[in-house]
XYZ file of C-alpha atoms in Angstrom:
531
model
C 0.000 -0.001 -0.083
C 1.526 3.504 -1.053
C 1.679 6.304 1.165
C 1.125 9.354 -1.438
C 2.062 11.968 1.183
C 5.677 10.910 0.773
C 5.617 11.254 -3.191
C 8.141 8.134 -3.261
C 6.875 5.189 -4.896
C 9.493 3.069 -3.145
C 7.687 3.861 0.184
C 5.191 1.736 1.573
C 3.631 0.653 4.816
C 1.659 -2.413 6.102
C 0.275 -2.977 9.627
C 3.695 -3.217 10.943
C 6.536 -2.965 8.748
C 8.102 -0.400 6.518
C 10.149 -0.632 3.150
C 12.056 1.966 1.754
C 14.273 3.313 -0.787
C 18.309 3.324 -0.534
C 19.923 4.466 2.791
C 21.677 7.694 2.916
C 25.106 8.517 4.647
C 24.130 7.109 7.950
C 22.609 8.349 11.321
C 24.210 8.513 14.998
C 22.697 9.233 18.133
C 24.248 10.834 21.151
C 23.084 12.734 24.503
C 23.070 16.340 25.064
C 21.982 17.688 28.398
C 18.629 16.421 29.119
C 17.498 15.470 25.645
C 18.614 13.356 22.889
C 19.862 15.039 19.745
C 20.865 13.552 16.275
C 23.813 13.720 14.165
C 24.329 13.206 10.346
C 27.016 14.694 8.464
C 28.464 15.903 11.554
C 25.611 18.288 12.345
C 24.147 18.231 15.575
C 20.487 18.438 15.973
C 18.625 21.069 18.062
C 18.496 20.318 21.954
C 14.979 19.229 23.087
C 14.774 16.856 20.439
C 13.786 14.101 22.650
C 14.506 10.556 21.293
C 15.119 7.071 22.892
C 18.507 6.107 23.056
C 17.746 2.361 21.856
C 15.812 1.930 18.720
C 15.276 -0.786 16.172
C 15.633 -1.246 12.489
C 12.514 -2.545 10.941
C 13.232 -4.711 7.858
C 10.874 -4.612 4.892
C 9.596 -8.134 5.604
C 8.282 -6.932 8.963
C 10.840 -8.349 11.032
C 12.907 -6.474 13.922
C 16.663 -5.685 12.928
C 19.218 -5.445 15.256
C 19.186 -2.966 18.159
C 21.505 0.126 18.069
C 22.539 2.353 21.037
C 24.073 5.713 21.398
C 26.945 6.329 19.065
C 26.052 3.265 16.395
C 25.500 4.204 12.853
C 22.266 3.498 11.179
C 21.281 3.829 7.506
C 19.706 7.401 7.053
C 18.864 9.586 4.278
C 18.633 12.791 6.311
C 21.400 15.261 6.706
C 19.954 17.449 9.581
C 17.646 17.287 12.252
C 16.569 20.704 13.338
C 12.765 20.421 14.027
C 12.259 21.397 17.573
C 8.561 20.478 17.412
C 9.784 16.924 17.926
C 10.634 17.659 21.276
C 7.911 15.909 23.226
C 8.071 12.465 21.425
C 9.021 9.586 23.090
C 11.218 7.599 20.782
C 11.850 7.016 17.269
C 12.904 3.964 15.053
C 15.262 4.052 12.148
C 13.557 2.414 9.008
C 16.475 1.716 6.642
C 16.749 5.406 5.647
C 13.630 6.832 7.586
C 13.017 7.979 10.981
C 9.866 7.048 12.881
C 9.234 9.693 15.721
C 6.701 7.848 18.259
C 4.308 8.793 20.875
C 1.699 6.216 22.038
C 0.423 4.321 19.000
C 0.833 7.128 16.587
C 4.014 7.393 14.272
C 5.119 10.445 12.603
C 7.380 9.656 9.632
C 9.828 12.269 8.557
C 11.798 12.284 5.520
C 12.869 15.057 3.183
C 10.848 17.526 5.230
C 7.802 15.904 4.546
C 5.528 14.283 7.791
C 3.228 11.679 7.607
C 0.957 10.056 10.325
C 0.575 6.251 10.496
C -0.138 3.877 12.963
C 2.065 0.797 13.566
C 1.025 -2.114 15.863
C 3.280 -3.410 18.530
C 5.521 -0.502 19.167
C 2.925 1.637 21.156
C 2.318 -1.033 23.768
C 3.368 -0.435 27.288
C 2.814 -1.862 30.797
C 4.204 1.155 32.561
C 3.627 0.714 36.452
C 2.603 -2.086 38.993
C -0.690 -3.825 37.575
C -0.603 -2.212 34.366
C -1.335 1.196 33.197
C -4.699 1.943 34.922
C -3.654 -0.778 38.037
C -6.641 -3.099 36.773
C -3.919 -5.900 36.236
C -5.883 -7.018 33.028
C -5.557 -7.327 29.481
C -8.588 -7.932 27.162
C -7.053 -9.552 23.854
C -3.857 -11.650 23.768
C -1.895 -14.334 22.038
C -0.159 -15.181 25.394
C 0.286 -19.209 25.480
C -1.167 -20.090 28.797
C 0.955 -23.628 28.780
C 4.671 -23.204 29.416
C 7.577 -25.022 30.870
C 11.407 -24.667 30.671
C 11.610 -25.990 27.170
C 8.289 -24.883 25.993
C 7.208 -21.314 24.913
C 9.822 -19.565 26.782
C 11.152 -17.135 24.007
C 14.095 -15.896 26.196
C 15.623 -16.156 29.931
C 17.801 -13.671 31.246
C 19.868 -14.100 34.608
C 19.411 -11.214 37.013
C 22.438 -10.027 39.085
C 20.373 -10.007 42.239
C 16.715 -11.142 43.571
C 13.673 -8.954 44.162
C 10.055 -8.871 44.382
C 9.217 -5.899 42.245
C 7.302 -6.501 38.857
C 8.779 -5.840 35.505
C 7.323 -3.001 33.773
C 7.845 -1.990 29.961
C 7.427 0.724 27.411
C 7.329 -0.007 23.873
C 10.612 -2.104 23.571
C 12.496 -1.037 26.942
C 11.706 -3.410 29.821
C 12.825 -2.600 33.197
C 13.213 -4.403 36.562
C 14.960 -3.663 39.781
C 16.907 -6.008 42.249
C 19.243 -5.699 44.932
C 22.796 -7.171 45.523
C 25.477 -7.254 48.306
C 23.525 -8.053 51.422
C 20.545 -10.399 52.237
C 20.944 -12.235 48.851
C 21.892 -15.579 50.138
C 20.110 -16.314 53.843
C 23.038 -18.558 54.977
C 25.640 -15.868 54.299
C 23.838 -12.562 55.027
C 26.869 -10.240 54.433
C 27.502 -6.471 55.736
C 24.442 -4.324 55.524
C 26.553 -1.568 54.372
C 27.110 -3.485 51.187
C 23.483 -3.380 50.163
C 22.818 -1.803 46.704
C 19.970 -1.738 44.302
C 20.068 -2.031 40.562
C 17.581 -0.813 37.887
C 18.151 -2.649 34.500
C 16.631 -2.311 30.995
C 16.247 -4.952 28.896
C 15.488 -5.188 25.209
C 11.871 -6.699 25.135
C 12.203 -8.731 22.145
C 15.574 -10.306 22.893
C 16.012 -10.109 26.606
C 19.439 -8.602 26.114
C 20.472 -6.353 28.939
C 20.857 -2.671 27.219
C 21.972 -0.915 30.536
C 22.369 -1.339 34.259
C 22.137 1.399 36.785
C 23.159 0.965 40.473
C 21.901 3.014 43.357
C 24.079 2.925 46.385
C 22.888 2.762 49.934
C 21.729 6.237 51.123
C 20.575 5.302 54.582
C 20.805 1.995 56.635
C 17.956 -0.030 56.008
C 16.120 -2.504 58.330
C 18.244 -5.614 59.159
C 17.728 -8.838 56.977
C 15.510 -10.803 59.374
C 11.900 -11.641 59.969
C 9.565 -11.279 57.195
C 12.063 -8.851 55.315
C 13.854 -12.141 54.318
C 10.533 -13.033 52.583
C 10.622 -10.084 50.107
C 14.171 -8.296 50.494
C 15.268 -5.102 49.460
C 13.639 -4.329 45.958
C 10.004 -4.818 46.368
C 8.971 -1.361 44.835
C 7.946 -1.931 41.100
C 9.386 0.971 38.864
C 6.991 3.333 36.862
C 7.772 4.995 33.514
C 6.019 7.670 31.176
C 8.142 6.615 28.310
C 10.485 9.603 29.014
C 11.761 8.894 32.410
C 11.644 5.656 34.505
C 11.267 6.176 38.247
C 12.241 3.813 41.240
C 11.769 3.676 44.683
C 14.382 2.005 47.233
C 13.022 2.686 50.797
C 15.290 4.739 52.960
C 17.631 5.449 49.754
C 14.800 7.096 48.197
C 13.215 8.044 44.880
C 15.358 8.111 41.745
C 14.250 9.432 38.250
C 16.310 8.147 35.120
C 16.136 9.059 31.507
C 15.214 6.209 29.322
C 18.664 5.917 28.285
C 19.851 5.300 31.946
C 20.974 8.753 32.952
C 20.191 10.087 36.469
C 18.066 13.130 36.527
C 17.404 13.691 39.942
C 16.955 11.880 43.434
C 15.038 12.684 46.625
C 15.045 11.011 50.088
C 11.847 10.322 51.817
C 12.682 9.539 55.157
C 14.969 7.188 57.511
C 12.232 5.999 59.994
C 10.966 2.229 60.041
C 7.621 0.697 61.198
C 7.565 -0.931 64.327
C 7.664 -4.257 62.623
C 11.056 -3.427 60.807
C 9.982 -5.042 57.623
C 11.008 -2.833 55.027
C 8.948 -1.020 52.189
C 6.847 -2.637 49.705
C 4.563 -0.175 47.885
C 5.317 1.083 44.387
C 5.402 4.508 43.109
C 2.625 5.811 40.930
C 2.393 8.434 38.119
C -0.644 11.008 38.070
C -0.469 13.707 35.555
C 2.654 15.828 36.419
C 3.163 13.984 39.748
C 5.098 11.124 41.135
C 3.253 9.550 44.191
C 5.107 7.509 46.555
C 3.620 5.519 49.766
C 6.381 6.354 52.111
C 4.524 4.965 55.357
C 7.376 2.949 56.126
C 10.126 5.654 56.071
C 8.008 8.847 56.996
C 4.156 7.796 57.712
C 3.383 9.872 54.578
C 1.971 9.803 51.246
C 4.280 12.349 49.084
C 4.109 13.775 45.665
C 7.066 14.961 43.710
C 7.334 16.919 40.364
C 8.230 14.098 38.043
C 10.384 16.541 36.065
C 12.211 18.153 38.908
C 11.959 15.970 41.731
C 10.218 18.972 43.788
C 8.068 18.214 46.657
C 4.623 19.191 45.577
C 2.689 17.773 48.764
C 2.780 15.441 51.796
C 0.169 13.625 53.521
C 1.376 12.554 56.845
C -0.315 10.423 59.482
C 0.315 8.038 62.421
C -2.614 6.092 60.827
C -0.134 4.987 57.823
C 1.900 2.614 59.954
C 2.201 -0.947 58.375
C 0.295 0.523 55.330
C 2.150 -1.516 52.213
C -0.319 -1.026 49.610
C 0.322 0.745 46.237
C -2.156 3.600 45.922
C -5.086 3.589 43.528
C -6.150 6.343 41.283
C -9.813 5.698 41.511
C -12.005 7.412 38.397
C -15.461 7.975 39.307
C -18.292 8.074 36.794
C -18.988 11.915 37.327
C -15.312 12.282 35.837
C -13.703 13.147 39.218
C -10.353 11.134 40.269
C -9.401 10.363 43.772
C -6.343 8.648 45.486
C -7.436 5.769 47.452
C -5.254 4.072 50.033
C -5.926 1.169 52.645
C -4.400 1.851 56.012
C -4.866 -0.285 59.397
C -8.592 0.276 60.613
C -9.294 2.719 57.745
C -9.832 3.211 54.025
C -9.348 6.808 52.783
C -9.024 9.070 49.737
C -7.183 12.092 48.747
C -7.373 14.633 46.185
C -4.310 13.386 44.027
C -3.306 17.079 42.984
C -3.244 18.479 46.338
C -3.044 15.729 48.894
C -5.977 16.979 50.777
C -8.050 14.407 52.484
C -11.364 13.998 50.780
C -13.157 11.098 52.777
C -12.363 8.348 55.215
C -14.194 4.994 56.394
C -13.472 3.201 59.521
C -12.632 -0.473 58.072
C -11.837 -2.231 61.219
C -9.303 -4.385 59.441
C -6.056 -3.918 61.577
C -2.485 -4.557 61.030
C -0.596 -4.517 57.926
C -2.345 -3.819 54.872
C -0.542 -5.131 51.665
C -3.196 -5.590 48.940
C -3.897 -2.602 46.767
C -7.514 -1.258 46.800
C -9.210 -2.274 43.524
C -12.636 -0.783 41.762
C -15.299 -1.416 39.325
C -17.246 1.655 38.396
C -17.632 3.809 41.502
C -17.151 0.584 43.868
C -14.280 0.023 45.951
C -13.051 -3.128 47.425
C -10.118 -3.658 50.094
C -8.773 -6.609 52.163
C -5.917 -7.482 54.276
C -5.277 -7.310 57.907
C -3.483 -9.010 60.792
C -4.078 -10.851 63.050
C -7.962 -10.167 62.310
C -8.324 -10.236 58.536
C -11.239 -9.178 56.295
C -12.609 -7.253 53.366
C -15.038 -4.294 52.976
C -16.700 -2.511 49.864
C -17.714 0.919 49.843
C -18.952 3.429 47.107
C -16.127 6.158 46.714
C -16.753 9.888 46.031
C -17.862 11.144 49.368
C -16.601 13.590 51.889
C -15.989 13.310 55.490
C -16.685 10.210 57.324
C -18.274 7.591 55.196
C -18.075 4.739 57.615
C -21.709 4.372 57.419
C -21.803 3.980 53.718
C -19.502 0.766 53.895
C -21.821 -1.719 51.822
C -20.819 -4.966 53.708
C -17.918 -6.416 56.008
C -16.669 -10.026 55.225
C -14.295 -12.258 56.876
C -12.826 -13.535 53.635
C -9.395 -11.907 52.943
C -6.164 -11.738 51.008
C -3.020 -10.927 53.163
C -0.480 -10.282 50.365
C -2.044 -10.692 46.879
C -4.007 -8.010 45.432
C -7.240 -9.071 43.583
C -9.023 -7.987 40.354
C -12.340 -7.267 39.547
C -14.492 -8.328 36.277
C -18.179 -8.141 35.707
C -19.218 -7.485 39.152
C -17.021 -10.257 40.685
C -13.626 -10.056 42.857
C -11.389 -12.534 42.137
C -7.870 -13.534 44.276
C -5.944 -16.090 45.574
C -4.751 -15.425 49.235
C -1.266 -16.529 50.773
C -2.750 -19.722 52.097
C -3.474 -20.858 48.548
C -7.352 -20.577 48.854
C -9.255 -19.290 45.521
C -11.818 -16.566 45.968
C -14.926 -15.469 43.810
C -16.941 -12.829 45.530
C -20.028 -10.871 44.439
C -18.743 -7.283 44.724
C -22.299 -5.621 45.734
C -23.463 -8.369 47.959
C -20.040 -9.332 49.635
C -20.935 -13.007 49.452
C -18.635 -15.599 48.478
C -19.466 -17.418 45.033
C -16.645 -19.786 45.013
C -13.883 -20.738 47.598
C -11.508 -23.565 46.711
C -8.018 -24.797 47.548
C -5.579 -24.508 44.628
C -4.535 -27.762 43.770
C -0.799 -28.383 43.215
C 0.808 -26.685 46.051
C 3.552 -29.313 46.764
C 5.396 -27.083 49.785
C 3.855 -25.208 52.432
C 0.480 -23.524 51.729
C 1.276 -20.568 53.871
C 2.573 -17.812 52.406
C 2.607 -19.412 49.085
C 1.392 -16.491 47.018
C 2.752 -13.006 47.158
C 1.929 -11.829 43.433
C -1.163 -10.131 42.430
C -3.788 -11.917 40.182
C -3.655 -11.074 36.555
C -6.591 -11.386 34.003
C -5.718 -12.256 30.257
C -8.928 -12.177 28.393
C -11.236 -15.020 29.942
C -8.350 -16.584 32.062
C -6.522 -15.612 35.374
C -2.942 -15.904 35.837
C -1.873 -16.446 39.631
C 2.019 -16.909 40.120
C 3.027 -18.747 43.390
C 6.235 -18.330 45.278
C 7.493 -21.962 44.756
C 4.985 -23.905 42.689
C 4.780 -22.311 39.412
C 2.063 -20.234 37.840
C -1.556 -21.338 37.863
C -4.334 -20.470 35.386
C -7.953 -20.369 36.298
C -11.175 -19.729 34.269
C -12.401 -15.973 34.799
C -15.735 -16.651 35.786
C -17.829 -17.328 38.970
C -16.588 -21.007 39.003
C -13.144 -20.162 38.735
C -12.356 -23.550 37.559
C -8.260 -24.425 37.619
C -7.007 -25.423 34.369
C -3.383 -25.320 34.261
C -0.256 -25.072 36.059
C 3.019 -24.037 34.805
C 6.555 -24.528 36.093
C 10.065 -23.581 34.837
C 12.396 -25.554 37.054
C 13.284 -22.305 38.805
C 14.033 -23.057 42.530
C 14.128 -19.516 43.432
C 11.307 -17.463 44.599
C 8.677 -15.891 42.333
C 7.266 -12.902 44.285
C 6.839 -10.275 41.423
C 3.541 -9.847 39.364
C 4.165 -10.518 36.034
C 3.931 -7.819 33.231
C 1.309 -8.517 30.215
C 1.953 -7.726 26.394
C -0.414 -8.647 23.767
C 1.833 -11.435 22.818
C 3.939 -12.149 25.774
C 4.134 -12.355 29.444
C 7.140 -11.206 31.649
C 7.759 -13.074 34.786
C 10.894 -12.631 37.215
C 12.006 -14.786 39.919
C 14.803 -14.081 42.247
C 17.577 -15.262 39.625
C 16.205 -14.745 36.353
C 13.443 -12.847 34.121
C 11.567 -14.838 31.378
C 9.648 -13.822 28.513
C 6.639 -16.339 27.861
C 5.389 -16.438 24.135
C 4.973 -18.419 21.448
């Protein structure tokens, strides 16, 4: 199919690939200041043209060519790059002589001063934060295989330099994951706490190749490697990205912002305190408009919002109530268009204005102790669970003001201690840390199904930490030591599969989902599950 706007009969596009005329003298990338600029014929592009450091050549047959990094020459027909209008774009792809600038699923092709807009499938996909872009942990359509093993449907496996309980995330072809090294890696030889380090890795999502690895040194002493901290370690917060920067949270060593090329932009400490349990932090940062929001309950008994570009603190909500609050905040979108930031704390569910940090409403949940699962929603309804030693769940309609305790719809003794649930068609689905599978009617608060997960060879206690995922009409539940279980995503919740990889280390992180792949991390490796 020709694209007449180019006036070039040699250039045409299908749904994925591009075929072009002969390449020119070559194109190189480098970094200047905070932006990426291009070079060709020795001429430097304008500062502010934001391009990704790592990109791909797309072959004429639709296959991906090799990766290229900063300083590599790629065939290109353009001699200068001086269009500052491209400063807001996330990345580009070199197509054998043509440069594709990208933002989301849209692609602008620039050559010879002519710009054309097309859509290419595949490159605009992202899973940018814990439980996906909207926190629903779901994907509607996918070709992910739901059967795999060490020698079946594993596209690639990449060893990791250290363990971690964080989830992988990705933006287009860049996949990010964190880990920790130097201390608490081996329970038999714990090591020196001063040697603790954290790492942020960027991988090629197509091949699994590590593109870069950035270390974050210890800024303040962490809690000792003992008790329940031994169950999840020192890299439990999942990174978050907007396609321009990637942000990590490492507890008392603070928040760190990097470019997509791995260059440090800013870092901020959040606090040096510890909860009364000294279990470390676990909640993941999220992005909301121009804000990076961090649950720093363990370090400061605070929820803190930073300007995502500069790192400037914009607001801070502090409360003793946040002691033992380990869940990732939820941006709840109401039917009337308003948005609220919802957090579950011991004995209380509450909402903040995400732009100002002002408290909007609260409800007394009577669920005490540590609260790990994230709040989930369907429409205006909110569901929260957790607690210790008394455990339970409640549902309430969001969007109110003041004391909303009387508006709680129901209370239940059914619970999840660590894994976060998902909601679909008026039902809440989860597997708790004791390997019990639940389906609950969200409006009525009644259990529709409760079954024991079959195939748990080792202790059922603390057998699940990862959150539930939905892939179309199936549920994916990752156990720590017994593989990944597949269930029907309906009220019966029939167990239909169990997949194991022969990896004896713990699988604590929630996988990331793409349309054609599942990214699964253990304490020793990250796997791409795909056909």
